Short mmCIF file of C-alpha atoms in Angstrom, two decimals:
data_model
loop_
_atom_site.label_atom_id
_atom_site.label_comp_id
_atom_site.label_asym_id
_atom_site.label_seq_id
_atom_site.Cartn_x
_atom_site.Cartn_y
_atom_site.Cartn_z
CA MET B 20 106.20 93.26 129.54
CA ALA B 21 105.33 95.38 132.57
CA GLU B 22 102.42 97.79 132.43
CA GLU B 23 104.79 100.70 133.09
CA THR B 24 106.95 99.94 130.05
CA ARG B 25 104.44 99.37 127.26
CA ARG B 26 105.83 100.36 123.91
CA ALA B 27 104.15 102.51 121.32
CA ILE B 28 101.98 100.85 118.69
CA CYS B 29 104.06 102.20 115.82
CA ASP B 30 107.22 104.27 115.46
CA PRO B 31 106.31 107.30 113.32
CA TRP B 32 108.48 110.14 112.15
CA TRP B 33 106.92 112.60 114.57
CA ARG B 34 107.94 110.65 117.66
CA GLN B 35 111.61 111.12 116.79
CA HIS B 36 111.11 114.84 116.18
CA THR B 37 109.18 115.80 119.29
CA THR B 38 110.46 117.24 122.54
CA GLY B 39 110.01 114.94 125.51
CA LEU B 40 106.87 115.01 127.61
CA ARG B 41 107.24 114.56 131.35
CA PRO B 42 105.60 111.21 132.16
CA PHE B 43 102.36 110.90 134.08
CA ASP B 44 101.82 108.45 136.94
CA ARG B 45 100.05 105.13 136.68
CA PHE B 46 96.78 105.28 138.59
CA SER B 47 96.44 103.84 142.08
CA GLY B 48 94.30 104.52 145.13
CA VAL B 49 90.83 106.06 145.17
CA HIS B 50 89.98 109.13 143.10
CA LYS B 51 86.82 111.15 142.55
CA THR B 52 86.23 113.28 139.45
CA GLY B 53 83.41 114.91 137.58
CA VAL B 54 84.21 113.43 134.16
CA LEU B 55 86.43 110.43 133.47
CA VAL B 56 87.87 110.52 129.93
CA ILE B 57 89.25 107.24 128.57
CA GLY B 58 91.90 107.76 125.91
CA GLY B 59 94.78 110.23 125.75
CA GLY B 60 94.84 110.99 122.03
CA ILE B 61 93.68 114.17 120.34
CA THR B 62 90.02 113.33 121.02
CA GLY B 63 90.43 112.61 124.71
CA LEU B 64 92.72 115.55 125.50
CA SER B 65 90.64 118.00 123.44
CA THR B 66 87.55 116.84 125.33
CA ALA B 67 89.33 117.25 128.65
CA LEU B 68 90.38 120.83 127.86
CA GLU B 69 86.91 121.78 126.63
CA LEU B 70 85.29 120.35 129.76
CA HIS B 71 87.78 122.00 132.08
CA ASP B 72 87.12 125.36 130.46
CA ARG B 73 83.42 124.84 131.24
CA GLY B 74 84.18 124.31 134.92
CA PHE B 75 84.28 120.50 135.12
CA ASN B 76 86.71 118.46 137.19
CA VAL B 77 88.30 116.11 134.62
CA THR B 78 90.51 113.02 134.76
CA VAL B 79 92.10 111.30 131.73
CA CYS B 80 93.24 107.66 131.70
CA GLU B 81 95.49 106.43 128.88
CA ALA B 82 96.14 102.68 128.58
CA ASN B 83 99.58 103.25 127.06
CA ARG B 84 101.50 106.52 126.96
CA ILE B 85 100.47 109.92 125.63
CA GLY B 86 101.46 109.89 121.95
CA ALA B 87 101.65 106.10 121.60
CA GLY B 88 98.57 105.77 119.38
CA THR B 89 96.97 106.93 116.17
CA THR B 90 97.32 110.71 116.67
CA ALA B 91 101.12 110.63 116.65
CA GLY B 92 101.07 108.05 113.86
CA SER B 93 99.10 110.30 111.53
CA SER B 94 100.41 112.47 108.70
CA GLY B 95 99.39 115.72 110.38
CA HIS B 96 97.09 116.75 107.49
CA LEU B 97 94.37 119.20 108.53
CA ASP B 98 91.57 119.71 106.04
CA ALA B 99 87.79 120.13 106.04
CA HIS B 100 87.06 118.40 102.73
CA PRO B 101 84.57 115.53 103.23
CA GLU B 102 86.39 112.23 103.09
CA MET B 103 83.39 110.50 101.52
CA GLY B 104 83.21 113.29 98.92
CA PRO B 105 81.28 116.58 98.99
CA ARG B 106 78.41 115.35 96.79
CA GLN B 107 77.98 112.23 98.90
CA LEU B 108 77.96 114.27 102.11
CA ILE B 109 75.20 116.55 100.79
CA ASP B 110 73.21 113.54 99.58
CA GLN B 111 73.52 111.87 102.97
CA LEU B 112 72.93 114.80 105.31
CA GLY B 113 71.14 117.36 103.18
CA ARG B 114 72.78 120.66 102.35
CA GLU B 115 72.10 122.45 105.65
CA ASP B 116 73.52 119.73 107.89
CA ALA B 117 76.39 119.09 105.45
CA VAL B 118 77.36 122.78 105.69
CA THR B 119 77.23 122.55 109.50
CA TYR B 120 79.38 119.41 109.49
CA THR B 121 81.98 121.07 107.25
CA SER B 122 82.02 124.28 109.28
CA LEU B 123 82.65 122.26 112.46
CA ARG B 124 85.78 120.81 110.86
CA GLN B 125 86.89 124.26 109.69
CA ALA B 126 86.44 125.54 113.25
CA ALA B 127 88.47 122.57 114.48
CA ILE B 128 91.44 123.70 112.37
CA ASP B 129 91.05 127.16 113.94
CA ARG B 130 91.11 125.60 117.43
CA ILE B 131 94.19 123.54 116.61
CA GLU B 132 95.94 126.68 115.34
CA GLN B 133 95.09 128.53 118.55
CA ARG B 134 96.33 125.71 120.78
CA SER B 135 99.43 124.70 118.81
CA GLY B 136 102.17 127.06 119.90
CA GLU B 137 105.40 127.30 117.90
CA ALA B 138 106.67 123.80 118.72
CA ALA B 139 103.86 122.03 116.86
CA ASP B 140 104.99 123.68 113.58
CA PHE B 141 101.44 124.57 112.56
CA ALA B 142 101.15 126.27 109.17
CA ARG B 143 98.22 127.32 107.00
CA VAL B 144 98.64 125.83 103.54
CA ASP B 145 96.53 125.23 100.46
CA ALA B 146 95.22 121.76 99.75
CA TYR B 147 94.65 120.07 96.38
CA TYR B 148 92.24 117.30 95.48
CA TYR B 149 93.21 115.99 92.06
CA SER B 150 93.15 113.21 89.47
CA ASP B 151 95.77 111.56 87.27
CA SER B 152 93.12 110.66 84.68
CA ALA B 153 91.60 113.00 82.07
CA ALA B 154 88.44 110.89 82.20
CA ASP B 155 87.63 112.23 85.67
CA ARG B 156 87.05 115.85 84.64
CA SER B 157 83.26 115.93 84.92
CA SER B 158 83.31 114.04 88.21
CA LEU B 159 85.79 116.44 89.81
CA GLU B 160 83.96 119.47 88.43
CA GLU B 161 80.79 118.23 90.13
CA ASP B 162 82.76 117.65 93.35
CA LEU B 163 84.06 121.21 93.14
CA GLY B 164 80.55 122.62 92.85
CA ALA B 165 79.45 120.62 95.89
CA ALA B 166 82.53 121.68 97.87
CA GLN B 167 81.68 125.32 97.18
CA GLN B 168 78.11 124.70 98.35
CA LEU B 169 79.58 123.45 101.63
CA GLY B 170 81.27 126.81 102.18
CA LEU B 171 84.79 125.72 101.31
CA ASP B 172 87.02 128.27 99.57
CA ALA B 173 87.58 126.08 96.52
CA ALA B 174 88.62 126.85 92.93
CA TRP B 175 89.35 124.79 89.82
CA CYS B 176 93.01 124.22 88.98
CA GLU B 177 94.30 123.04 85.60
CA ASP B 178 97.89 123.04 86.85
CA VAL B 179 97.93 121.19 90.16
CA PRO B 180 101.54 121.59 91.39
CA ILE B 181 102.34 117.87 91.77
CA GLU B 182 103.71 115.51 89.12
CA ARG B 183 101.26 113.50 86.98
CA ALA B 184 98.23 115.47 88.13
CA VAL B 185 95.96 116.32 85.19
CA PHE B 186 93.63 118.73 87.02
CA GLY B 187 91.81 119.17 90.30
CA TYR B 188 90.74 121.89 92.68
CA ARG B 189 92.42 123.95 95.36
CA LEU B 190 91.15 124.52 98.90
CA ARG B 191 92.36 127.60 100.77
CA ARG B 192 93.43 127.83 104.44
CA MET B 193 93.84 124.21 105.35
CA GLY B 194 96.75 123.24 107.61
CA ARG B 195 99.61 120.95 108.54
CA PHE B 196 101.41 120.35 111.85
CA ASN B 197 103.47 117.95 113.94
CA SER B 198 100.68 115.85 115.44
CA ALA B 199 102.81 114.28 118.19
CA GLN B 200 104.15 117.64 119.35
CA TYR B 201 100.61 119.02 119.34
CA LEU B 202 99.47 116.14 121.51
CA HIS B 203 102.26 116.91 123.97
CA ARG B 204 101.14 120.53 123.93
CA LEU B 205 97.58 119.50 124.83
CA ALA B 206 98.83 117.26 127.63
CA GLU B 207 100.90 120.08 129.11
CA GLN B 208 97.94 122.46 128.88
CA CYS B 209 95.84 119.88 130.72
CA ARG B 210 98.54 119.52 133.38
CA GLU B 211 98.82 123.28 133.83
CA ARG B 212 95.06 123.63 134.29
CA GLY B 213 94.76 120.88 136.86
CA VAL B 214 93.37 118.08 134.68
CA ARG B 215 94.56 114.75 136.11
CA ILE B 216 96.22 112.46 133.55
CA TYR B 217 97.23 108.86 134.23
CA GLU B 218 99.32 106.80 131.81
CA ASN B 219 99.64 103.00 131.62
CA THR B 220 96.15 102.86 133.10
CA MET B 221 93.73 100.48 131.40
CA VAL B 222 90.09 101.17 132.32
CA PRO B 223 87.74 98.14 132.22
CA SER B 224 84.52 98.20 130.25
CA PRO B 225 81.57 99.45 132.31
CA GLN B 226 78.56 97.16 132.42
CA GLU B 227 75.85 99.34 133.95
CA SER B 228 73.67 101.82 132.07
CA GLU B 229 74.66 104.57 134.52
CA PRO B 230 77.93 103.64 136.25
CA THR B 231 79.37 105.91 138.94
CA SER B 232 82.66 104.12 139.61
CA LEU B 233 85.08 101.62 138.05
CA GLN B 234 87.82 99.44 139.49
CA VAL B 235 91.02 100.64 137.85
CA ASN B 236 94.32 98.86 138.48
CA SER B 237 94.20 98.17 142.21
CA GLY B 238 92.06 101.22 143.01
CA ARG B 239 88.79 102.90 142.13
CA ILE B 240 87.73 106.00 140.19
CA GLU B 241 84.35 107.61 140.94
CA PHE B 242 82.73 109.89 138.37
CA GLU B 243 79.51 111.50 137.19
CA HIS B 244 80.13 111.19 133.44
CA LEU B 245 82.39 108.92 131.41
CA VAL B 246 83.74 109.74 127.93
CA SER B 247 85.14 106.93 125.78
CA ALA B 248 87.60 108.40 123.28
CA THR B 249 89.32 105.18 122.26
CA HIS B 250 88.69 104.73 118.50
CA SER B 251 87.74 101.06 118.87
CA ASN B 252 84.93 101.71 121.28
CA PHE B 253 84.57 99.28 124.14
CA ILE B 254 81.43 100.60 125.80
CA SER B 255 78.45 99.24 123.95
CA GLY B 256 79.59 95.96 122.50
CA ILE B 257 79.08 94.52 119.03
CA PRO B 258 77.08 97.28 117.29
CA LEU B 259 79.84 99.88 117.55
CA TYR B 260 82.65 97.41 116.84
CA ALA B 261 80.80 96.17 113.77
CA ALA B 262 80.17 99.68 112.47
CA THR B 263 83.81 100.85 112.72
CA PRO B 264 85.99 98.27 110.93
CA PRO B 265 89.76 98.75 111.32
CA TYR B 266 92.12 99.76 108.49
CA GLN B 267 95.86 100.28 108.14
CA SER B 268 97.34 103.25 106.29
CA TYR B 269 101.01 103.35 105.30
CA LEU B 270 103.38 106.30 105.48
CA LEU B 271 106.96 107.15 104.68
CA VAL B 272 109.21 110.18 105.00
CA ALA B 273 111.86 110.59 102.31
CA LYS B 274 114.30 113.03 100.78
CA VAL B 275 113.32 113.52 97.16
CA ALA B 276 114.73 115.08 94.01
CA ARG B 277 111.50 116.84 92.98
CA ALA B 278 109.53 117.99 96.00
CA PRO B 279 106.05 119.46 95.55
CA VAL B 280 105.20 122.89 96.90
CA ASP B 281 104.32 123.30 100.58
CA ALA B 282 100.69 122.17 100.40
CA LEU B 283 98.48 119.17 101.07
CA PHE B 284 97.68 116.78 98.22
CA TRP B 285 95.44 113.76 97.87
CA ASP B 286 94.14 112.05 94.76
CA ASN B 287 90.90 110.31 93.82
CA SER B 288 92.39 106.86 93.22
CA ASP B 289 91.28 103.81 95.20
CA PRO B 290 93.14 103.25 97.40
CA TYR B 291 94.19 106.86 97.40
CA TYR B 292 97.50 108.60 98.15
CA TYR B 293 98.25 111.71 100.19
CA VAL B 294 101.32 113.94 100.26
CA ARG B 295 102.76 116.88 102.20
CA ARG B 296 106.09 118.43 102.99
CA VAL B 297 107.29 117.52 106.46
CA GLY B 298 107.88 121.20 107.21
CA ALA B 299 109.09 124.47 105.79
CA ALA B 300 112.70 124.09 106.97
CA GLU B 301 113.77 121.32 104.57
CA GLU B 302 112.10 121.55 101.17
CA SER B 303 113.29 118.14 99.94
CA LEU B 304 111.71 116.18 102.81
CA VAL B 305 108.22 114.89 102.03
CA MET B 306 105.69 112.61 103.72
CA VAL B 307 103.72 110.24 101.51
CA GLY B 308 100.87 108.01 102.66
CA GLY B 309 98.20 105.69 101.36
CA ARG B 310 97.59 102.08 100.24
CA ASP B 311 95.00 101.57 103.00
CA HIS B 312 93.60 98.08 103.58
CA ARG B 313 91.64 96.23 106.22
CA THR B 314 93.78 95.51 109.30
CA GLY B 315 95.07 91.94 109.28
CA MET B 316 93.92 91.27 105.70
CA GLY B 317 96.62 92.78 103.52
CA ASP B 318 100.36 92.46 103.03
CA PRO B 319 102.03 95.34 104.89
CA LEU B 320 105.39 94.98 103.16
CA GLN B 321 103.80 94.83 99.71
CA SER B 322 101.67 97.87 100.50
CA LEU B 323 104.78 99.74 101.52
CA ARG B 324 106.64 98.70 98.34
CA GLU B 325 103.74 99.98 96.23
CA LEU B 326 103.74 103.26 98.17
CA GLU B 327 107.47 103.65 97.61
CA GLN B 328 107.09 102.95 93.89
CA TRP B 329 104.30 105.52 93.57
CA ALA B 330 106.39 108.15 95.37
CA ASP B 331 109.54 107.39 93.40
CA GLU B 332 107.74 107.77 90.07
CA ARG B 333 106.56 111.25 91.03
CA PHE B 334 109.27 112.73 93.23
CA GLY B 335 112.45 110.69 92.72
CA LEU B 336 113.21 109.05 96.04
CA GLN B 337 116.76 109.71 97.20
CA GLN B 338 116.70 108.42 100.76
CA ILE B 339 113.86 106.98 102.82
CA GLU B 340 114.13 108.27 106.36
CA LYS B 341 111.17 106.49 107.97
CA ARG B 342 108.44 103.93 107.24
CA TRP B 343 105.43 103.05 109.39
CA SER B 344 101.71 102.36 109.40
CA ALA B 345 98.83 103.70 111.49
CA GLU B 346 95.48 102.14 112.33
CA LEU B 347 92.22 103.97 111.75
CA PHE B 348 88.56 103.00 112.08
CA GLU B 349 86.18 103.63 109.19
CA PRO B 350 82.48 104.11 109.98
CA THR B 351 80.35 102.02 107.64
CA ASP B 352 78.07 104.97 106.79
CA GLY B 353 80.94 107.46 106.48
CA LEU B 354 80.03 109.57 109.52
CA PRO B 355 81.59 109.58 112.99
CA MET B 356 79.73 108.50 116.10
CA ILE B 357 79.69 111.32 118.64
CA GLY B 358 77.22 111.47 121.49
CA LEU B 359 75.53 109.44 124.20
CA ALA B 360 76.31 105.71 124.01
CA PRO B 361 73.34 103.49 123.08
CA GLY B 362 71.39 102.41 126.16
CA LYS B 363 73.53 104.51 128.52
CA LYS B 364 72.68 107.53 130.63
CA ASN B 365 76.06 109.06 131.43
CA ILE B 366 78.49 107.41 128.99
CA TRP B 367 79.55 109.43 125.97
CA VAL B 368 81.30 108.17 122.85
CA ALA B 369 83.56 109.53 120.12
CA THR B 370 84.55 106.87 117.61
CA GLY B 371 84.56 106.07 113.89
CA LEU B 372 86.66 109.15 113.10
CA SER B 373 88.05 107.61 109.91
CA GLY B 374 91.25 109.02 108.43
CA VAL B 375 90.41 112.58 109.47
CA GLY B 376 90.44 112.11 113.23
CA LEU B 377 92.67 115.13 113.84
CA THR B 378 89.82 117.45 112.93
CA LEU B 379 86.95 115.16 113.91
CA GLY B 380 88.56 114.38 117.28
CA THR B 381 88.78 118.11 117.93
CA VAL B 382 85.15 118.49 116.81
CA ALA B 383 84.14 115.66 119.14
CA GLY B 384 85.83 117.34 122.10
CA HIS B 385 83.80 120.48 121.54
CA LEU B 386 80.48 118.72 120.89
CA LEU B 387 80.74 116.34 123.85
CA ALA B 388 81.68 119.14 126.22
CA GLU B 389 78.66 121.12 125.05
CA ALA B 390 76.35 118.12 125.55
CA ILE B 391 77.70 117.23 128.99
CA ASP B 392 77.28 120.89 129.93
CA GLY B 393 73.59 120.61 129.06
CA LYS B 394 73.68 122.55 125.81
CA ALA B 395 72.19 121.55 122.47
CA MET B 396 74.63 119.60 120.33
CA PRO B 397 74.68 120.37 116.59
CA LEU B 398 74.01 117.34 114.38
CA GLU B 399 73.00 115.30 117.43
CA GLU B 400 70.79 112.91 115.45
CA PRO B 401 72.95 112.23 112.35
CA LEU B 402 76.08 111.71 114.50
CA SER B 403 74.35 109.74 117.26
CA PRO B 404 75.96 106.37 118.08
CA SER B 405 72.40 105.02 118.37
CA ARG B 406 71.64 105.58 114.66
CA LEU B 407 73.09 102.25 113.53
CA ALA B 408 71.10 99.38 112.09
CA LEU B 409 71.88 96.23 110.13
CA SER B 410 72.41 97.99 106.83
CA GLY B 411 73.92 96.50 103.71
CA GLU B 412 77.21 98.28 104.38
CA TRP B 413 77.28 96.93 107.93
CA ALA B 414 76.61 93.39 106.66
CA SER B 415 79.32 93.70 104.00
CA GLU B 416 81.95 94.65 106.54
CA GLN B 417 80.86 91.87 108.88
CA THR B 418 81.19 89.33 106.07
CA LYS B 419 84.87 90.26 105.80
CA ALA B 420 85.27 89.96 109.56
CA THR B 421 83.40 86.65 109.79
CA ALA B 422 85.74 85.14 107.21
CA ASN B 423 88.55 85.91 109.64
CA VAL B 424 86.83 83.93 112.44
CA SER B 425 86.23 80.93 110.20
CA GLN B 426 89.93 80.41 109.56
CA ARG B 427 90.43 78.88 112.98
CA VAL B 428 88.17 75.91 112.16
CA LEU B 429 89.72 75.24 108.73
CA PRO B 430 92.81 73.07 108.19
CA ALA B 431 95.96 75.05 108.88
CA GLU B 432 99.34 74.71 107.21
CA ASN B 433 102.16 73.31 109.29
CA VAL B 434 104.66 75.90 110.48
CA ALA B 435 108.32 75.18 111.22
CA PRO B 436 109.37 77.66 113.94
CA ALA B 437 113.05 76.88 113.43
CA ALA B 438 112.77 78.10 109.82
CA LEU B 439 111.49 81.55 110.83
CA GLN B 440 114.05 84.32 110.39
CA PRO B 441 114.26 87.24 112.85
CA GLY B 442 111.24 89.49 112.25
CA GLU B 443 109.09 86.73 110.70
CA GLY B 444 105.90 85.17 112.04
CA ALA B 445 103.08 82.87 110.96
CA VAL B 446 99.84 81.27 112.07
CA GLY B 447 99.48 77.52 111.59
CA LYS B 448 99.98 74.13 113.21
CA VAL B 449 103.00 73.26 115.33
CA ASP B 450 102.94 69.76 116.83
CA ASP B 451 99.21 69.54 115.99
CA GLN B 452 98.46 72.77 117.88
CA HIS B 453 97.06 75.90 116.23
CA VAL B 454 99.57 78.61 117.18
CA ALA B 455 100.70 82.12 116.35
CA VAL B 456 104.48 81.86 116.31
CA CYS B 457 107.07 84.52 115.55
CA ARG B 458 110.74 85.18 115.93
CA ASP B 459 111.29 88.80 116.99
CA ARG B 460 114.08 90.94 115.58
CA GLN B 461 116.32 89.93 118.48
CA GLY B 462 115.87 86.28 117.52
CA CYS B 463 113.61 85.23 120.41
CA GLU B 464 110.78 82.83 119.57
CA HIS B 465 107.25 83.50 120.89
CA ARG B 466 104.20 81.21 120.68
CA PHE B 467 100.58 82.06 121.48
CA SER B 468 97.04 81.05 120.73
CA PRO B 469 96.13 82.61 117.36
CA VAL B 470 92.66 83.52 118.67
CA CYS B 471 92.14 87.14 119.67
CA PRO B 472 90.83 87.25 123.29
CA HIS B 473 88.29 89.93 122.39
CA MET B 474 85.73 88.10 120.22
CA GLY B 475 87.53 85.18 118.62
CA GLY B 476 89.15 86.60 115.49
CA VAL B 477 92.35 85.06 114.14
CA VAL B 478 95.45 87.24 114.39
CA HIS B 479 97.89 87.77 111.52
CA TRP B 480 101.57 88.66 111.68
CA ASN B 481 102.45 92.23 110.65
CA GLU B 482 106.11 92.08 109.68
CA LEU B 483 106.38 95.83 109.20
CA GLU B 484 105.28 96.79 112.71
CA GLN B 485 106.22 93.45 114.35
CA THR B 486 102.69 93.03 115.72
CA TRP B 487 99.90 90.47 115.78
CA ASP B 488 96.85 92.14 114.19
CA CYS B 489 93.23 91.00 114.36
CA ALA B 490 91.02 91.87 111.40
CA LEU B 491 87.79 91.37 113.32
CA HIS B 492 87.81 94.58 115.39
CA GLY B 493 91.37 95.88 115.15
CA GLY B 494 93.02 94.39 118.23
CA ARG B 495 96.81 94.55 118.05
CA PHE B 496 99.44 92.77 120.13
CA SER B 497 103.22 92.97 120.43
CA ALA B 498 105.51 90.17 119.28
CA ASP B 499 105.57 88.88 122.86
CA GLY B 500 101.77 88.83 123.04
CA GLN B 501 101.06 91.95 125.07
CA ARG B 502 97.99 94.04 124.27
CA LEU B 503 98.91 97.22 122.36
CA TYR B 504 95.70 98.63 120.94
CA GLY B 505 92.05 98.14 120.21
CA PRO B 506 89.16 96.56 122.11
CA PRO B 507 90.95 93.57 123.75
CA GLU B 508 91.53 94.13 127.45
CA GLN B 509 94.28 91.51 127.74
CA GLY B 510 97.14 89.99 125.79
CA LEU B 511 97.20 86.81 123.71
CA ASP B 512 96.71 83.53 125.54
CA ALA B 513 99.18 80.67 125.65
CA PRO B 514 98.64 77.91 123.05
CA SER B 515 96.01 75.35 124.03
#
């Protein structure tokens, strides 16, 4: 597959309901800029706008296309409630820093509202955090008290307006929007202001502590600062990869018989579920997500079946319009990494944004622009990418990843490629070779080495998205072996 025609990682609802964005060129030649931003999602484009408004000359390079990644694959929920829980956030940061962290996310929703325009369908809505179990009352009441301490406009609710909810609490002035259309809006604002954007432009990993140029495609880009806004960070090697393990979250859009009110909902189950209306225009159309699991370690089709069952029990599914999954990267200590990359002098990082990257990516854009501009950055120490150590959480996640590597030295089942139906794939032995073999939906057979070229993980076939997924650090590849996402800088190798 040619660089210019890379496909999106997933095919979410938003991509089909977004006005077209004029394409950007693939980089060539020699170019000089003040700040080179790697990654054209909400984090990268927000950073570019913030830097431009501070007087910097900015260039953005996106390895795929604008809107091909996680931002457009998200549900478009905008909330400031701590994903780890309000009590846990206060325990971890202390009340003062926890309030600052929460206020930054509230301000991010304000920024998104200001930048959205009508096309992004931004709306302020209430949000509800709730439980299906009466046994959770004291726990949620304590969470409510902590949420109020954080400055959130929160109140107890005995009648949460969603089926099977027993109680919970309401949060005022959260938001929802079309995340893909918003991303297009940011890209057009960048274009109008003179920010250079290049698509289908993979930037190699810098090796120096203070690089000033990189070979890109057949040319060269010179810069003073570099910002890596790529989720699976490729700048500083193993420590950041290990601290941001990859997860898949599943989503569907469906017409339902019993739609909830126009609000955001998420429950306290594990794994949890989240719900919203797609928009105000069609009340019966809802978006439901959840059933998260480690990338490459779960069963995507089973996860989707369980999501559909959960939604049908509560809303009465009438017609499913769209199904997809999106990849996210969970920091092991629950906090994002935003700041100067470890051991670097002019390389800045925003990664580990978890499932709330729409707000945290916007926060990162503001904080990094402030830091590059020489201003003090709030929460610099607790969010620093250099804070990581070999903690128990880190070791636990690496145990899961190491198990993935070990598979390639264990006996593998024989695979019969001729027996694979269109859309099916498997990893195993074919003619005494370890291979990753699939038959794409058009019936074409593809064979590759099952070893991820990044750091040796074993890929698994994702029948839902028709991708090869690596559980080690979240690398993803198309059915025909081309790199789609994550830290690998190349596609899958031929069998050996």
